[in-house]
Short mmCIF file of C-alpha atoms in Angstrom, two decimals:
data_model
loop_
_atom_site.label_atom_id
_atom_site.label_comp_id
_atom_site.label_asym_id
_atom_site.label_seq_id
_atom_site.Cartn_x
_atom_site.Cartn_y
_atom_site.Cartn_z
CA UNK R 1 -3.40 15.92 -24.17
CA UNK R 2 -7.16 15.58 -24.79
CA UNK R 3 -9.26 14.61 -21.76
CA UNK R 4 -10.55 11.04 -21.75
CA UNK R 5 -14.24 10.47 -22.27
CA UNK R 6 -16.05 8.77 -19.39
CA UNK R 7 -16.31 4.99 -19.68
CA UNK R 8 -16.46 2.09 -17.25
CA UNK R 9 -13.28 0.08 -16.95
CA UNK R 10 -13.31 -3.69 -17.49
CA UNK R 11 -14.39 -5.29 -14.17
CA UNK R 12 -11.62 -7.90 -14.29
CA UNK R 13 -9.04 -5.08 -14.34
CA UNK R 14 -10.41 -3.70 -11.06
CA UNK R 15 -10.43 -7.13 -9.46
CA UNK R 16 -6.85 -7.82 -10.57
CA UNK R 17 -5.79 -4.46 -9.12
CA UNK R 18 -7.56 -5.21 -5.81
CA UNK R 19 -6.16 -8.73 -5.55
CA UNK R 20 -2.65 -7.33 -6.02
CA UNK R 21 -3.18 -4.91 -3.13
CA UNK R 22 -4.74 -7.68 -1.01
CA UNK R 23 -1.71 -9.90 -1.61
CA UNK R 24 0.54 -7.02 -0.59
CA UNK R 25 -1.47 -6.44 2.60
CA UNK R 26 -1.44 -10.13 3.51
CA UNK R 27 2.37 -10.22 3.71
CA UNK R 28 3.07 -7.32 6.04
CA UNK R 29 2.23 -5.98 9.48
CA UNK R 30 4.19 -2.78 8.92
CA UNK R 31 1.67 -0.05 9.89
CA UNK R 32 3.18 2.43 7.43
CA UNK R 33 2.70 0.05 4.49
CA UNK R 34 -0.81 -0.90 5.63
CA UNK R 35 -1.74 2.78 5.95
CA UNK R 36 -0.31 3.39 2.47
CA UNK R 37 -2.42 0.56 1.03
CA UNK R 38 -5.53 1.95 2.71
CA UNK R 39 -4.78 5.42 1.35
CA UNK R 40 -4.32 4.06 -2.18
CA UNK R 41 -7.59 2.11 -2.09
CA UNK R 42 -9.44 5.10 -0.65
CA UNK R 43 -8.01 7.47 -3.27
CA UNK R 44 -8.83 5.24 -6.25
CA UNK R 45 -12.34 4.46 -4.99
CA UNK R 46 -13.11 8.15 -4.44
CA UNK R 47 -11.75 9.06 -7.86
CA UNK R 48 -13.31 6.30 -9.95
CA UNK R 49 -16.45 5.05 -8.23
CA UNK R 50 -19.84 5.64 -9.78
CA UNK R 51 -23.16 6.44 -8.13
CA UNK R 52 -24.37 2.84 -8.51
CA UNK R 53 -25.65 0.81 -5.53
CA UNK R 54 -22.55 -1.38 -5.38
CA UNK R 55 -20.34 1.73 -5.18
CA UNK R 56 -22.19 2.88 -2.07
CA UNK R 57 -21.37 -0.44 -0.35
CA UNK R 58 -17.73 0.55 0.20
CA UNK R 59 -18.59 2.03 3.58
CA UNK R 60 -19.92 -1.38 4.66
CA UNK R 61 -16.53 -2.96 4.01
CA UNK R 62 -14.87 -0.14 5.97
CA UNK R 63 -17.23 -0.76 8.89
CA UNK R 64 -16.55 -4.51 8.64
CA UNK R 65 -12.81 -3.83 8.78
CA UNK R 66 -13.25 -1.73 11.94
CA UNK R 67 -15.28 -4.54 13.52
CA UNK R 68 -12.54 -7.05 12.64
CA UNK R 69 -9.89 -4.93 14.37
CA UNK R 70 -12.04 -4.45 17.47
CA UNK R 71 -12.89 -8.17 17.70
CA UNK R 72 -9.24 -9.15 17.25
CA UNK R 73 -8.17 -6.84 20.09
CA UNK R 74 -10.98 -8.00 22.37
CA UNK R 75 -10.14 -11.66 21.73
CA UNK R 76 -6.52 -10.95 22.63
CA UNK R 77 -7.60 -9.44 25.93
CA UNK R 78 -9.98 -12.33 26.65
CA UNK R 79 -8.14 -15.46 25.50
CA UNK R 80 -5.01 -14.32 23.68
CA UNK R 81 -1.40 -15.18 24.47
CA UNK R 82 -0.12 -12.27 26.53
CA UNK R 83 3.55 -11.43 26.21
CA UNK R 84 5.81 -8.42 26.48
CA UNK R 85 7.51 -6.21 29.03
CA UNK R 86 5.37 -3.06 29.05
CA UNK R 87 2.31 -3.67 31.20
CA UNK R 88 -0.92 -1.89 30.18
CA UNK R 89 -3.43 -3.24 32.70
CA UNK R 90 -4.07 -6.42 34.66
CA UNK R 91 -7.19 -8.57 34.81
CA UNK R 92 -7.69 -11.48 37.21
CA UNK R 93 -6.54 -14.63 35.42
CA UNK R 94 -8.96 -17.56 35.38
CA UNK R 95 -7.48 -21.03 35.77
CA UNK R 96 -8.36 -23.57 33.07
CA UNK R 97 -8.14 -27.40 33.06
CA UNK R 98 -5.18 -29.22 31.54
CA UNK R 99 -6.98 -29.93 28.26
CA UNK R 100 -7.16 -26.17 27.69
CA UNK R 101 -3.45 -25.60 28.27
CA UNK R 102 -2.09 -22.73 26.18
CA UNK R 103 -5.23 -20.59 26.48
CA UNK R 104 -4.93 -17.60 28.78
CA UNK R 105 -8.32 -16.44 30.01
CA UNK R 106 -7.88 -12.77 31.00
CA UNK R 107 -4.58 -12.02 32.76
CA UNK R 108 -2.13 -9.14 32.42
CA UNK R 109 -2.15 -7.37 29.06
CA UNK R 110 1.17 -6.10 27.71
CA UNK R 111 1.72 -3.44 25.08
CA UNK R 112 3.78 -5.70 22.78
CA UNK R 113 1.13 -8.45 22.56
CA UNK R 114 -1.68 -5.92 22.30
CA UNK R 115 0.04 -4.14 19.40
CA UNK R 116 0.69 -7.44 17.62
CA UNK R 117 -2.99 -8.39 17.89
CA UNK R 118 -4.11 -4.95 16.70
CA UNK R 119 -1.77 -5.07 13.69
CA UNK R 120 -3.00 -8.55 12.75
CA UNK R 121 -6.54 -7.16 12.83
CA UNK R 122 -5.51 -4.14 10.74
CA UNK R 123 -3.86 -6.47 8.20
CA UNK R 124 -7.05 -8.51 7.82
CA UNK R 125 -9.15 -5.33 7.73
CA UNK R 126 -6.93 -3.85 5.00
CA UNK R 127 -7.39 -7.02 2.95
CA UNK R 128 -11.18 -6.72 3.33
CA UNK R 129 -11.14 -3.04 2.33
CA UNK R 130 -9.01 -3.80 -0.76
CA UNK R 131 -11.52 -6.40 -1.97
CA UNK R 132 -14.34 -4.02 -1.02
CA UNK R 133 -12.72 -1.44 -3.30
CA UNK R 134 -12.99 -3.86 -6.22
CA UNK R 135 -16.60 -4.55 -5.32
CA UNK R 136 -17.30 -0.80 -5.32
CA UNK R 137 -15.57 -0.15 -8.65
CA UNK R 138 -16.51 -3.19 -10.74
CA UNK R 139 -19.98 -3.73 -12.12
CA UNK R 140 -21.02 -7.24 -10.95
CA UNK R 141 -23.30 -7.77 -13.96
CA UNK R 142 -20.52 -6.96 -16.40
CA UNK R 143 -18.16 -9.11 -14.35
CA UNK R 144 -20.48 -12.07 -14.86
CA UNK R 145 -20.59 -11.41 -18.63
CA UNK R 146 -16.77 -11.39 -18.69
CA UNK R 147 -16.40 -14.82 -17.09
CA UNK R 148 -15.48 -17.70 -19.44
CA UNK R 149 -18.17 -20.25 -20.16
CA UNK R 150 -16.46 -22.92 -18.05
CA UNK R 151 -16.69 -20.65 -14.99
CA UNK R 152 -20.21 -19.39 -15.70
CA UNK R 153 -21.98 -21.23 -12.87
CA UNK R 154 -19.20 -20.54 -10.38
CA UNK R 155 -19.13 -16.93 -11.54
CA UNK R 156 -22.88 -16.61 -11.09
CA UNK R 157 -22.62 -17.82 -7.49
CA UNK R 158 -19.68 -15.50 -6.78
CA UNK R 159 -21.35 -12.46 -8.35
CA UNK R 160 -24.58 -13.07 -6.45
CA UNK R 161 -22.62 -13.44 -3.19
CA UNK R 162 -20.52 -10.28 -3.69
CA UNK R 163 -23.68 -8.36 -4.60
CA UNK R 164 -25.18 -9.01 -1.17
CA UNK R 165 -23.40 -6.07 0.47
CA UNK R 166 -24.39 -3.47 -2.19
CA UNK R 167 -28.00 -4.66 -2.16
CA UNK R 168 -28.03 -4.58 1.64
CA UNK R 169 -26.66 -1.03 1.66
CA UNK R 170 -29.30 0.08 -0.82
CA UNK R 171 -32.07 -1.52 1.27
CA UNK R 172 -30.85 0.15 4.47
CA UNK R 173 -30.64 3.55 2.79
CA UNK R 174 -34.13 3.17 1.32
CA UNK R 175 -35.64 2.19 4.67
CA UNK R 176 -33.85 5.01 6.50
CA UNK R 177 -35.01 7.52 3.87
CA UNK R 178 -38.59 6.32 4.27
CA UNK R 179 -38.36 6.67 8.07
CA UNK R 180 -37.03 10.21 7.75
CA UNK R 181 -39.88 11.15 5.40
CA UNK R 182 -42.35 9.84 7.99
CA UNK R 183 -40.76 11.93 10.74
CA UNK R 184 -38.70 9.22 12.39
CA UNK R 185 -35.11 9.75 13.46
CA UNK R 186 -33.78 6.66 11.70
CA UNK R 187 -30.75 6.52 14.01
CA UNK R 188 -29.88 4.97 17.36
CA UNK R 189 -30.23 1.53 18.88
CA UNK R 190 -33.98 1.98 19.41
CA UNK R 191 -34.50 2.29 15.67
CA UNK R 192 -32.54 -0.88 14.94
CA UNK R 193 -35.45 -3.37 15.23
CA UNK R 194 -37.70 -1.05 13.23
CA UNK R 195 -35.10 -0.87 10.46
CA UNK R 196 -33.97 -4.50 10.52
CA UNK R 197 -37.41 -6.02 9.85
CA UNK R 198 -38.17 -3.94 6.70
CA UNK R 199 -34.63 -4.57 5.46
CA UNK R 200 -35.09 -8.33 5.96
CA UNK R 201 -38.43 -8.28 4.16
CA UNK R 202 -36.96 -6.20 1.34
CA UNK R 203 -34.03 -8.62 1.05
CA UNK R 204 -36.36 -11.61 0.74
CA UNK R 205 -38.50 -9.82 -1.87
CA UNK R 206 -35.44 -8.92 -3.93
CA UNK R 207 -34.14 -12.48 -3.67
CA UNK R 208 -37.41 -13.82 -5.10
CA UNK R 209 -37.32 -11.23 -7.88
CA UNK R 210 -33.71 -12.13 -8.66
CA UNK R 211 -34.54 -15.83 -8.80
CA UNK R 212 -37.50 -15.18 -11.13
CA UNK R 213 -35.42 -12.93 -13.38
CA UNK R 214 -32.58 -15.46 -13.59
CA UNK R 215 -34.99 -18.29 -14.40
CA UNK R 216 -36.75 -16.26 -17.11
CA UNK R 217 -33.40 -15.39 -18.72
CA UNK R 218 -32.26 -18.99 -18.90
CA UNK R 219 -29.76 -19.16 -16.07
CA UNK R 220 -29.08 -22.77 -15.12
CA UNK R 221 -30.32 -24.20 -18.42
CA UNK R 222 -28.11 -26.91 -19.94
CA UNK R 223 -27.80 -28.81 -23.16
CA UNK R 224 -28.93 -32.42 -23.17
CA UNK R 225 -26.11 -34.64 -21.92
CA UNK R 226 -25.59 -38.33 -21.24
CA UNK R 227 -25.22 -39.71 -17.75
CA UNK R 228 -21.69 -40.90 -18.50
CA UNK R 229 -20.61 -37.42 -19.56
CA UNK R 230 -22.03 -35.86 -16.39
CA UNK R 231 -20.20 -38.44 -14.26
CA UNK R 232 -16.98 -37.76 -16.17
CA UNK R 233 -17.29 -34.00 -15.65
CA UNK R 234 -17.97 -34.38 -11.93
CA UNK R 235 -15.17 -36.90 -11.42
CA UNK R 236 -12.62 -34.80 -13.29
CA UNK R 237 -13.53 -31.63 -11.38
CA UNK R 238 -13.60 -33.32 -7.96
CA UNK R 239 -10.36 -35.24 -8.55
CA UNK R 240 -8.71 -32.12 -9.90
CA UNK R 241 -9.67 -30.09 -6.82
CA UNK R 242 -8.33 -32.80 -4.51
CA UNK R 243 -5.02 -33.03 -6.39
CA UNK R 244 -4.86 -29.22 -6.52
CA UNK R 245 -5.30 -29.06 -2.73
CA UNK R 246 -2.43 -31.49 -2.17
CA UNK R 247 -0.31 -29.56 -4.67
CA UNK R 248 -0.91 -26.23 -2.92
CA UNK R 249 -0.10 -27.82 0.44
CA UNK R 250 3.12 -29.24 -0.98
CA UNK R 251 4.19 -25.88 -2.43
CA UNK R 252 3.41 -23.95 0.75
CA UNK R 253 4.85 -26.56 3.13
CA UNK R 254 8.03 -25.00 4.56
CA UNK R 255 9.41 -28.43 5.58
CA UNK R 256 9.05 -29.73 2.04
CA UNK R 257 7.51 -33.12 2.86
CA UNK R 258 6.20 -33.43 -0.70
CA UNK R 259 9.69 -32.99 -2.13
CA UNK R 260 9.92 -32.60 -5.91
CA UNK R 261 6.36 -33.83 -6.40
CA UNK R 262 4.79 -30.60 -5.14
CA UNK R 263 4.91 -28.60 -8.37
CA UNK R 264 3.94 -31.53 -10.69
CA UNK R 265 1.02 -32.31 -8.37
CA UNK R 266 -0.07 -28.68 -8.50
CA UNK R 267 0.14 -28.62 -12.31
CA UNK R 268 -1.78 -31.93 -12.59
CA UNK R 269 -4.50 -30.59 -10.28
CA UNK R 270 -4.85 -27.40 -12.32
CA UNK R 271 -5.02 -29.42 -15.56
CA UNK R 272 -7.67 -31.83 -14.23
CA UNK R 273 -9.77 -29.00 -12.78
CA UNK R 274 -9.60 -26.94 -15.97
CA UNK R 275 -10.43 -30.02 -18.05
CA UNK R 276 -13.48 -30.83 -15.95
CA UNK R 277 -14.71 -27.23 -16.00
CA UNK R 278 -14.12 -26.94 -19.76
CA UNK R 279 -16.16 -30.10 -20.43
CA UNK R 280 -18.90 -28.85 -18.12
CA UNK R 281 -18.87 -25.43 -19.78
CA UNK R 282 -19.76 -26.94 -23.16
CA UNK R 283 -23.14 -27.94 -21.73
CA UNK R 284 -24.02 -24.36 -20.75
CA UNK R 285 -25.87 -22.21 -23.24
CA UNK R 286 -24.63 -18.65 -22.85
CA UNK R 287 -24.69 -15.83 -25.38
CA UNK R 288 -22.67 -12.66 -24.84
CA UNK R 289 -23.20 -9.49 -26.82
CA UNK R 290 -21.05 -6.35 -26.85
CA UNK R 291 -18.08 -7.67 -24.92
CA UNK R 292 -16.30 -5.10 -22.76
CA UNK R 293 -13.12 -3.85 -24.43
CA UNK R 294 -9.70 -4.39 -22.88
CA UNK R 295 -7.62 -1.30 -23.69
CA UNK R 296 -4.46 0.34 -22.38
CA UNK R 297 -6.19 1.67 -19.25
CA UNK R 298 -7.20 -1.86 -18.24
CA UNK R 299 -3.66 -3.15 -18.79
CA UNK R 300 -2.22 -0.28 -16.75
CA UNK R 301 -4.68 -0.94 -13.91
CA UNK R 302 -3.75 -4.63 -13.86
CA UNK R 303 -0.02 -3.85 -13.91
CA UNK R 304 -0.38 -1.37 -11.03
CA UNK R 305 -1.92 -4.09 -8.86
CA UNK R 306 0.82 -6.51 -9.91
CA UNK R 307 3.42 -3.86 -9.02
CA UNK R 308 2.06 -3.61 -5.46
CA UNK R 309 2.25 -7.38 -4.93
CA UNK R 310 5.62 -7.72 -6.68
CA UNK R 311 7.14 -4.89 -4.64
CA UNK R 312 6.16 -6.50 -1.33
CA UNK R 313 7.32 -9.95 -2.54
CA UNK R 314 10.68 -8.46 -3.54
CA UNK R 315 11.03 -6.77 -0.15
CA UNK R 316 10.18 -10.06 1.53
CA UNK R 317 13.11 -11.74 -0.19
CA UNK R 318 15.61 -8.92 0.34
CA UNK R 319 14.64 -7.31 3.67
CA UNK R 320 11.88 -9.33 5.38
CA UNK R 321 12.38 -7.60 8.74
CA UNK R 322 11.20 -4.30 7.29
CA UNK R 323 7.79 -5.81 6.49
CA UNK R 324 7.16 -6.46 10.19
CA UNK R 325 6.52 -4.05 13.02
CA UNK R 326 9.42 -4.34 15.52
CA UNK R 327 7.80 -5.20 18.85
CA UNK R 328 10.59 -6.58 21.04
CA UNK R 329 11.71 -3.93 21.70
CA UNK R 330 9.12 -1.57 20.24
CA UNK R 331 10.67 0.70 17.62
CA UNK R 332 9.67 2.79 14.64
CA UNK R 333 8.88 0.65 11.58
CA UNK R 334 11.19 0.76 8.59
CA UNK R 335 10.20 1.61 5.06
CA UNK R 336 11.26 -0.91 2.37
CA UNK R 337 11.87 0.89 -0.92
CA UNK R 338 10.49 -1.68 -3.39
CA UNK R 339 7.31 -2.31 -1.39
CA UNK R 340 6.67 1.41 -0.96
CA UNK R 341 7.27 2.12 -4.64
CA UNK R 342 5.00 -0.75 -5.76
CA UNK R 343 2.14 0.35 -3.50
CA UNK R 344 2.45 3.97 -4.66
CA UNK R 345 2.27 2.80 -8.29
CA UNK R 346 -1.06 1.15 -7.44
CA UNK R 347 -2.55 4.66 -7.12
CA UNK R 348 -2.04 5.34 -10.84
CA UNK R 349 -5.60 4.25 -11.84
CA UNK R 350 -6.92 7.29 -9.96
CA UNK R 351 -5.15 9.58 -12.45
CA UNK R 352 -4.62 7.77 -15.77
CA UNK R 353 -7.86 5.82 -16.23
CA UNK R 354 -10.91 7.44 -17.83
CA UNK R 355 -13.51 8.90 -15.45
CA UNK R 356 -16.43 6.65 -14.59
CA UNK R 357 -19.78 7.70 -16.08
CA UNK R 358 -22.45 8.64 -13.57
CA UNK R 359 -26.15 9.38 -13.78
CA UNK R 360 -25.59 12.96 -12.62
CA UNK R 361 -25.45 15.75 -15.12
CA UNK R 362 -21.98 17.03 -16.01
CA UNK R 363 -20.87 20.30 -14.49
CA UNK R 364 -20.89 23.28 -16.91
CA UNK R 365 -17.10 23.37 -17.16
CA UNK R 366 -16.83 19.65 -17.82
CA UNK R 367 -19.72 19.84 -20.28
CA UNK R 368 -17.92 22.62 -22.20
CA UNK R 369 -14.72 20.57 -22.34
CA UNK R 370 -16.66 17.59 -23.63
CA UNK R 371 -18.28 19.73 -26.35
CA UNK R 372 -14.84 20.93 -27.43
CA UNK R 373 -13.60 17.34 -27.55
CA UNK R 374 -16.61 16.24 -29.59
CA UNK R 375 -16.11 19.19 -31.97
#
């Protein structure tokens, strides 16, 4: 089998893969499954990331996930509901007024409640790392080019927002490198104010440059439209979002207060929202050249993310207890077969997708293989 030539995968394929893993992580507190998801994301990011600025931002998402876990545990100790039988340590409990009933300020911390809080934090952190993996693998500029015209303005806002972390990482690295060249340590709490101010100034400068570049390239320009058409587009979109919200609530409501109207309301909300965005998209002047191809590797990447989510959903319907960490009493977590198999399949993009092109020169061995392929 001939080696695949380096090429960047379609950004929507990476986002679909990451969303599948995020959905899987959001439905379990089993530490084995969460560790497996983290390992899969880490493996694929290491195998397929480039040397671009957004790829270097993955460590920021990892640090954010660690902060989330620490904050969740600290909040449990401070104001969380303490329960369990295995006592870890005791803090003096502070009495609160009646209007704050249900909040435990300090008090005795038990192992069962502490583990539950830590696993909830790990679940949220895993979700953040999965989306951070997509941000590290997908080119945000190509992602914006791949968005349909109706979602162009929303896509622009989303792409700019998800590009904040990569730009911030690049600014921090540039400032630290400059400090090291000037003889400074660049590390420690004392260096934090000296690093934060240049990073803030650099961020503002880059924001102004980005705004100027977007304005010069025609972002935000619209075709001439009548006032009635603009009102119609806004009313359709706003009404559609409201109906969509009620539809989602009706579908997710376990009591079923919406009855049989939940699904029709959801469909009507989607139709109104899509209609409003499609009408609004006709007013936007966007030209796209050299669209990114969608080949077998992109389809396989998408299906691997779907497999992770589908495996956990199937385990939730057949053996929901295995998706949770047994805490009362504390026992070893189980390993649901379908969820494990689906998450393992999500690691396929690390092996079957083409390597990502980088700015570095190819190693001699790889360069020789490429010459043979070209010949």
